[in-house]
């Protein structure tokens, strides 16, 4: 059977045909091996931490398998959610219910049906998980309400002692206190930190996928897509899928994949990303309370204030997720017309700090960058990609 592009490149689901196994830089062991090993250690809780969209959920699904995995999201928990009730329900167990039992009254031989209620005990649930070889994955743990996280950790601590298997998945620096910094759990944790993807591994997704589809792609083109994917396998899958769609629509599946197709695919890919509000907030910067800001004349463009310049500088070539201050400054100075005045380094630093404050006071989608100790970190690869190809910086 001929495979379809959407079966091969799967940005939102398990990529059966383009799954890539990576090695963790620290240990030189594959992530699959490390997770398998961690699950085998009885009495330990596994904590898997990594940046957004790096393949944490997919790794759990690969290693545990769909038959044995029970996935719960941190977002499934409200303040009053009963932990064991949820854990039972997700495994298909009825936690509470009624059953009918028929009883006979000896003297009269009358039969009557008695309704009895039952509720599963935590012990029974743990037994069931062990018997069926199930592994509980609490995904996006940071979405659980803060007060709830400690309670969950408490329940897990007790259960893992009895051979219950669980993995807690979260973003770096979030939810740390409940799991990794919880003294009760120390010495009972297997820690796996997932690193961002390298260009070579991302490139493999394209090489493997296009070869499965019998579409030719130059090595150098696959590399370019990998660089543009900014360490995100999801972006890589997305762009490759869009390239296939463009080829299909052009009616020539075997057309050469060149620069023009690439750039169209990049632009199509941004169509589903919702960063418009983030970009406009960044360009506007904090409220000036009526005062006007200094502007700088950009080469071949219109005057921009410092906030607009910062946004433009982030989007410049080459795409980088971690910019030293000197790079930001160099990019900004490079954009301003030669004989025009330039912002001072101090002013740039102040604006970066204000930008950070502005964004971090908002919802999660706004937390796209971190300005820390002279380095500007872009936290969300999809945001940087949007900025480069969504027209956001123009
Ligand atoms: N090992 C892999 N090989 C190929 N593609 C992958 C791999 N891991 C992840 N991907 C791609 O990246 C997408 C996102 O992966 P996943 O949902 O596991 O990320 P995540 O780290 O759990 O993200 P989030 O932080 O949003 O929960 C997948 O749908 C898939 O397209
Ligand atoms: Mg996930």
Coordinates of C-alpha atoms and ligand atoms in Angstrom, one line a residue:
X1 CA 0.0 0.0 0.0
X2 CA 1.3 3.4 -0.9
X3 CA 1.7 5.7 2.1
X4 CA 0.2 9.1 2.2
X5 CA 2.1 12.2 3.3
X6 CA -0.2 12.7 6.3
X7 CA 0.6 9.1 7.6
X8 CA 4.3 9.7 7.3
X9 CA 4.7 13.2 8.6
X10 CA 2.6 13.6 11.8
X11 CA 3.2 16.9 13.6
X12 CA 0.4 16.3 16.1
X13 CA 0.6 12.5 16.7
X14 CA 2.8 9.5 17.1
X15 CA 5.1 9.4 14.0
X16 CA 5.1 5.7 13.2
X17 CA 7.1 6.0 10.0
X18 CA 9.4 8.9 11.0
X19 CA 10.2 8.1 14.6
X20 CA 13.8 9.0 15.3
X21 CA 15.7 7.6 18.3
X22 CA 18.1 10.1 19.8
X23 CA 21.0 9.9 22.2
X24 CA 21.1 12.0 25.3
X25 CA 24.2 14.2 25.2
X26 CA 25.1 13.6 28.8
X27 CA 25.1 9.8 28.9
X28 CA 25.5 8.8 25.3
X29 CA 22.5 6.4 25.8
X30 CA 19.3 6.6 23.8
X31 CA 16.4 8.2 25.5
X32 CA 14.4 5.1 24.9
X33 CA 17.0 3.0 26.8
X34 CA 17.1 5.5 29.7
X35 CA 13.3 5.6 30.1
X36 CA 13.0 1.8 29.8
X37 CA 15.7 1.4 32.5
X38 CA 14.0 4.0 34.7
X39 CA 10.7 2.2 34.6
X40 CA 12.2 -1.1 35.5
X41 CA 13.5 0.2 38.8
X42 CA 10.9 -0.7 41.3
X43 CA 10.1 1.8 44.0
X44 CA 11.3 4.8 42.0
X45 CA 9.3 7.6 40.4
X46 CA 10.5 8.8 37.0
X47 CA 10.6 12.5 36.3
X48 CA 10.9 13.5 32.6
X49 CA 11.7 17.1 32.0
X50 CA 12.2 18.9 28.8
X51 CA 11.3 22.0 26.8
X52 CA 8.0 22.3 25.0
X53 CA 7.4 20.2 21.9
X54 CA 10.6 18.2 22.2
X55 CA 9.0 14.8 22.1
X56 CA 8.4 14.0 25.8
X57 CA 4.9 12.5 25.3
X58 CA 6.0 10.6 22.1
X59 CA 8.9 9.1 24.0
X60 CA 6.6 7.7 26.7
X61 CA 4.2 6.3 24.1
X62 CA 7.1 4.7 22.3
X63 CA 8.7 3.1 25.3
X64 CA 5.5 2.0 27.2
X65 CA 3.4 1.3 24.2
X66 CA -0.3 2.2 23.7
X67 CA -1.4 -1.1 25.4
X68 CA 0.2 -0.3 28.7
X69 CA 0.2 3.4 28.9
X70 CA -2.4 5.3 31.0
X71 CA -2.1 9.0 30.2
X72 CA -3.4 11.7 32.5
X73 CA -2.8 15.4 31.9
X74 CA -2.0 17.8 34.8
X75 CA -4.9 19.8 33.3
X76 CA -7.3 16.9 34.2
X77 CA -6.9 17.9 37.9
X78 CA -9.1 20.4 39.6
X79 CA -8.7 21.5 43.2
X80 CA -11.1 18.7 44.3
X81 CA -10.2 15.9 42.0
X82 CA -9.9 12.6 43.8
X83 CA -6.5 11.3 42.6
X84 CA -7.3 7.6 42.8
X85 CA -10.7 8.0 41.2
X86 CA -9.1 9.6 38.2
X87 CA -6.3 7.0 38.0
X88 CA -8.9 4.2 38.1
X89 CA -11.2 5.9 35.5
X90 CA -8.4 6.4 33.1
X91 CA -7.5 2.7 33.2
X92 CA -11.1 1.9 32.5
X93 CA -12.0 0.8 36.1
X94 CA -15.2 1.9 37.7
X95 CA -14.3 3.4 41.0
X96 CA -17.7 3.6 42.5
X97 CA -20.8 1.8 41.5
X98 CA -23.6 -0.5 42.4
X99 CA -24.0 -4.2 41.9
X100 CA -27.0 -6.3 42.4
X101 CA -26.9 -9.5 44.4
X102 CA -29.7 -11.9 44.7
X103 CA -30.5 -13.2 48.1
X104 CA -32.9 -15.9 49.2
X105 CA -34.7 -15.6 52.5
X106 CA -34.4 -19.1 54.0
X107 CA -37.7 -19.5 55.7
X108 CA -40.0 -18.3 52.9
X109 CA -37.7 -19.1 49.9
X110 CA -38.6 -15.6 48.6
X111 CA -35.9 -14.1 46.5
X112 CA -35.1 -10.5 46.5
X113 CA -32.5 -8.4 44.9
X114 CA -30.3 -6.3 47.1
X115 CA -28.4 -3.4 45.7
X116 CA -25.0 -2.9 47.2
X117 CA -22.6 0.0 46.6
X118 CA -18.9 -0.5 46.4
X119 CA -15.9 1.7 45.9
X120 CA -12.5 0.5 44.9
X121 CA -9.8 0.9 47.3
X122 CA -6.5 2.4 46.4
X123 CA -4.9 -1.0 47.0
X124 CA -7.1 -2.6 44.4
X125 CA -6.3 0.0 41.9
X126 CA -2.5 -0.4 42.5
X127 CA -3.0 -4.2 42.2
X128 CA -4.8 -3.8 38.9
X129 CA -2.1 -1.6 37.5
X130 CA 0.6 -4.1 38.5
X131 CA -1.4 -7.1 37.2
X132 CA -2.0 -5.4 33.8
X133 CA 1.5 -4.0 33.6
X134 CA 0.2 -0.5 33.3
X135 CA 2.4 2.6 33.6
X136 CA 0.8 5.9 34.7
X137 CA 2.1 9.0 32.8
X138 CA 1.1 12.3 34.4
X139 CA 1.8 14.5 31.4
X140 CA 2.1 18.3 31.5
X141 CA 2.2 18.1 35.3
X142 CA 2.8 21.9 35.5
X143 CA -0.9 22.3 34.5
X144 CA -2.1 20.8 37.7
X145 CA -3.1 23.4 40.3
X146 CA -0.2 24.3 42.5
X147 CA -1.8 23.0 45.7
X148 CA -2.8 19.8 44.0
X149 CA 0.8 19.0 42.9
X150 CA 2.0 18.3 46.4
X151 CA -1.0 16.0 47.1
X152 CA -0.3 14.1 43.9
X153 CA 3.4 13.7 44.8
X154 CA 2.3 12.4 48.2
X155 CA 0.0 9.8 46.7
X156 CA 2.6 8.7 44.2
X157 CA 5.3 8.4 46.9
X158 CA 3.2 5.9 48.7
X159 CA 2.1 4.0 45.6
X160 CA 5.6 3.6 44.0
X161 CA 6.8 2.0 47.2
X162 CA 4.3 -0.8 46.4
X163 CA 5.5 -1.3 42.9
X164 CA 3.1 1.1 41.1
X165 CA 4.9 2.5 38.0
X166 CA 4.6 6.2 37.2
X167 CA 6.2 8.9 35.2
X168 CA 5.7 12.6 35.8
X169 CA 6.4 14.8 32.7
X170 CA 6.9 18.6 32.9
X171 CA 8.6 21.6 31.5
X172 CA 11.9 22.7 33.0
X173 CA 11.7 24.8 36.2
X174 CA 8.0 24.3 36.5
X175 CA 6.5 22.1 39.1
X176 CA 10.0 21.3 40.4
X177 CA 9.2 21.9 44.0
X178 CA 6.6 19.1 44.1
X179 CA 8.7 16.4 42.5
X180 CA 12.4 17.1 42.1
X181 CA 12.8 19.3 45.2
X182 CA 10.5 17.3 47.4
X183 CA 12.6 15.9 50.2
X184 CA 10.2 13.0 50.7
X185 CA 11.0 11.8 47.2
X186 CA 14.7 12.3 47.3
X187 CA 16.6 9.0 46.7
X188 CA 13.4 7.6 45.0
X189 CA 13.6 9.5 41.7
X190 CA 14.9 8.6 38.3
X191 CA 15.7 11.9 36.5
X192 CA 15.6 12.2 32.7
X193 CA 16.3 15.6 31.2
X194 CA 15.4 15.9 27.5
X195 CA 17.7 18.1 25.5
X196 CA 16.7 20.2 22.4
X197 CA 17.1 18.4 19.1
X198 CA 20.3 18.7 17.1
X199 CA 20.2 19.6 13.3
X200 CA 21.5 16.1 12.4
X201 CA 18.6 14.3 14.2
X202 CA 16.0 16.6 12.8
X203 CA 17.3 16.1 9.3
X204 CA 16.8 12.4 9.7
X205 CA 13.0 13.0 10.0
X206 CA 13.0 14.5 6.5
X207 CA 15.4 11.9 5.0
X208 CA 13.4 9.0 6.4
X209 CA 10.0 10.4 5.6
X210 CA 10.6 11.5 2.0
X211 CA 12.3 8.3 1.2
X212 CA 9.3 6.4 2.5
X213 CA 7.2 8.5 0.2
X214 CA 9.6 8.0 -2.7
X215 CA 10.2 11.7 -3.0
X216 CA 13.7 12.9 -3.7
X217 CA 15.2 15.5 -1.4
X218 CA 18.7 16.9 -1.5
X219 CA 20.7 16.5 1.6
X220 CA 21.4 20.2 1.8
X221 CA 17.6 21.1 1.5
X222 CA 16.8 18.7 4.4
X223 CA 19.6 20.4 6.4
X224 CA 18.1 23.8 5.7
X225 CA 14.6 22.7 7.0
X226 CA 16.3 21.3 10.0
X227 CA 18.0 24.6 10.8
X228 CA 14.7 26.4 10.3
X229 CA 12.9 24.0 12.6
X230 CA 14.8 25.4 15.6
X231 CA 15.3 22.2 17.5
X232 CA 11.7 21.2 17.3
X233 CA 10.7 17.8 15.7
X234 CA 7.2 19.1 15.6
X235 CA 8.1 22.0 13.3
X236 CA 10.2 19.6 11.2
X237 CA 7.2 17.3 10.7
X238 CA 4.9 20.2 10.0
X239 CA 7.2 21.8 7.3
X240 CA 7.8 18.4 5.6
X241 CA 4.0 17.7 5.5
X242 CA 3.4 21.1 4.0
X243 CA 6.1 20.6 1.4
X244 CA 4.2 17.4 0.4
X245 CA 0.9 19.3 0.2
X246 CA 2.5 21.9 -2.1
X247 CA 3.9 19.2 -4.3
X248 CA 0.5 17.4 -4.5
X249 CA -1.3 20.7 -5.3
X250 CA 1.2 21.5 -8.0
X251 CA 0.3 18.2 -9.6
X252 CA 3.9 17.2 -9.8
X253 CA 4.9 15.0 -6.9
X254 CA 8.4 14.7 -8.2
X255 CA 9.2 18.3 -8.7
X256 CA 12.6 19.4 -7.4
X257 CA 12.2 20.7 -3.8
X258 CA 13.9 24.1 -4.2
X259 CA 14.0 27.4 -2.3
X260 CA 10.7 28.6 -3.6
X261 CA 8.8 25.6 -2.4
X262 CA 10.7 25.8 1.0
X263 CA 9.7 29.4 1.6
X264 CA 6.1 28.8 0.7
X265 CA 6.0 25.8 3.0
X266 CA 7.5 27.9 5.8
X267 CA 4.8 30.5 5.3
X268 CA 2.0 28.0 5.2
X269 CA 3.3 26.4 8.4
X270 CA 2.9 29.6 10.3
X271 CA -0.8 29.9 9.3
X272 CA -1.8 27.7 12.3
X273 CA 0.2 29.6 14.9
X274 CA -1.4 32.2 17.1
X275 CA 1.3 34.6 18.0
X276 CA -0.2 37.7 16.5
X277 CA -1.1 39.2 19.9
X278 CA 2.3 38.3 21.4
X279 CA 4.2 40.1 18.6
X280 CA 2.0 43.2 18.7
X281 CA 2.4 43.4 22.5
X282 CA 6.2 43.1 22.1
X283 CA 6.4 45.8 19.4
X284 CA 4.2 48.1 21.4
X285 CA 6.3 47.6 24.6
X286 CA 5.2 48.8 28.0
X287 CA 2.8 51.8 28.3
X288 CA 4.6 55.1 27.8
X289 CA 1.9 57.1 29.6
X290 CA 1.6 59.5 26.7
X291 CA 5.4 60.1 26.2
X292 CA 6.8 59.4 22.8
X293 CA 9.7 57.1 22.3
X294 CA 13.0 57.7 20.5
X295 CA 13.0 56.2 17.0
X296 CA 15.8 55.0 14.8
X297 CA 16.0 55.0 11.1
X298 CA 16.2 51.5 9.7
X299 CA 18.0 50.8 6.4
X300 CA 15.5 51.0 3.6
X301 CA 12.6 51.2 6.0
X302 CA 10.7 53.4 8.3
X303 CA 11.7 54.7 11.8
X304 CA 11.3 52.1 14.5
X305 CA 11.5 52.4 18.2
X306 CA 13.7 50.2 20.3
X307 CA 11.0 47.6 21.0
X308 CA 10.3 47.1 17.3
X309 CA 14.0 46.8 16.7
X310 CA 14.4 44.1 19.3
X311 CA 11.6 42.1 17.7
X312 CA 13.2 42.5 14.3
X313 CA 16.6 41.5 15.6
X314 CA 15.3 38.3 17.1
X315 CA 13.9 37.3 13.7
X316 CA 17.2 37.9 11.8
X317 CA 19.3 35.3 10.2
X318 CA 20.6 32.8 11.3
X319 CA 17.7 31.6 13.5
X320 CA 19.1 31.2 17.0
X321 CA 17.3 30.3 20.2
X322 CA 20.0 31.7 22.5
X323 CA 21.4 35.2 21.7
X324 CA 24.2 36.8 23.7
X325 CA 23.7 40.5 24.3
X326 CA 26.5 41.4 22.0
X327 CA 24.7 39.5 19.2
X328 CA 21.4 41.4 19.9
X329 CA 23.3 44.7 19.8
X330 CA 25.2 43.8 16.6
X331 CA 21.9 42.8 14.9
X332 CA 20.2 46.0 16.0
X333 CA 23.2 48.3 15.0
X334 CA 23.4 46.4 11.7
X335 CA 19.7 47.3 10.9
X336 CA 20.1 51.1 11.5
X337 CA 21.1 53.4 8.7
X338 CA 24.9 54.1 8.9
X339 CA 24.9 57.8 9.6
X340 CA 22.0 57.7 12.1
X341 CA 22.2 57.6 15.9
X342 CA 22.0 54.3 17.6
X343 CA 20.5 53.2 20.9
X344 CA 23.0 52.8 23.8
X345 CA 23.7 49.3 25.1
X346 CA 22.2 50.4 28.4
X347 CA 19.0 51.4 26.7
X348 CA 18.8 48.1 24.9
X349 CA 19.3 46.2 28.1
X350 CA 16.6 48.2 29.9
X351 CA 14.1 47.5 27.1
X352 CA 14.9 43.8 27.2
X353 CA 14.3 43.7 30.9
X354 CA 11.0 45.6 30.5
X355 CA 9.9 43.3 27.7
X356 CA 10.6 40.3 29.9
X357 CA 8.5 41.8 32.7
X358 CA 5.7 42.6 30.3
X359 CA 5.5 39.1 28.8
X360 CA 5.9 37.2 32.0
X361 CA 3.0 39.0 33.6
X362 CA 0.7 37.4 31.0
X363 CA -0.8 34.0 30.1
X364 CA 1.5 31.1 29.2
X365 CA 1.5 31.8 25.4
X366 CA 3.2 35.2 26.1
X367 CA 6.1 33.6 27.9
X368 CA 8.2 33.3 24.8
X369 CA 11.5 34.7 26.0
X370 CA 13.8 35.0 29.0
X371 CA 16.3 37.8 29.4
X372 CA 18.8 36.5 32.0
X373 CA 22.4 37.4 32.9
X374 CA 23.2 39.0 29.6
X375 CA 21.6 36.3 27.4
X376 CA 18.3 36.4 25.6
X377 CA 16.7 32.9 25.4
X378 CA 13.8 32.3 23.1
X379 CA 11.8 29.7 25.0
X380 CA 9.3 28.8 22.3
X381 CA 10.6 27.6 18.9
X382 CA 7.2 28.0 17.3
X383 CA 7.2 31.6 18.2
X384 CA 10.6 32.3 16.6
X385 CA 9.6 30.5 13.5
X386 CA 6.4 32.6 13.4
X387 CA 8.4 35.7 13.8
X388 CA 10.6 34.7 10.8
X389 CA 8.0 33.5 8.5
X390 CA 4.6 34.8 9.6
X391 CA 5.3 38.4 8.6
X392 CA 5.3 39.3 12.3
X393 CA 8.6 41.1 12.2
X394 CA 8.1 43.0 8.9
Ligands
LIG1 N1 11.3 10.8 18.3 C1 10.7 11.5 17.4 N2 10.8 11.3 16.1 C2 10.2 12.0 15.2 N3 9.3 13.0 15.5 C3 9.0 13.3 16.8 C4 9.7 12.5 17.8 N4 9.3 13.0 19.0 C5 8.4 14.0 18.7 N5 8.2 14.1 17.4 C6 7.3 15.1 16.8 O1 7.1 16.2 17.6 C7 5.7 16.3 18.0 C8 5.6 16.8 19.4 O2 6.0 15.8 20.3 P1 5.4 15.7 21.8 O3 4.0 15.9 21.8 O4 5.9 14.4 22.3 O5 6.2 16.8 22.5 P2 6.1 17.3 24.0 O6 7.5 17.5 24.5 O7 5.3 16.3 24.8 O8 5.4 18.7 23.9 P3 4.5 19.5 25.0 O9 5.5 20.1 25.9 O10 3.7 20.4 24.3 O11 3.7 18.4 25.8 C9 5.1 14.9 17.7 O12 3.8 15.0 17.4 C10 6.0 14.5 16.5 O13 5.4 15.0 15.3
LIG2 MG1 3.5 16.5 25.8

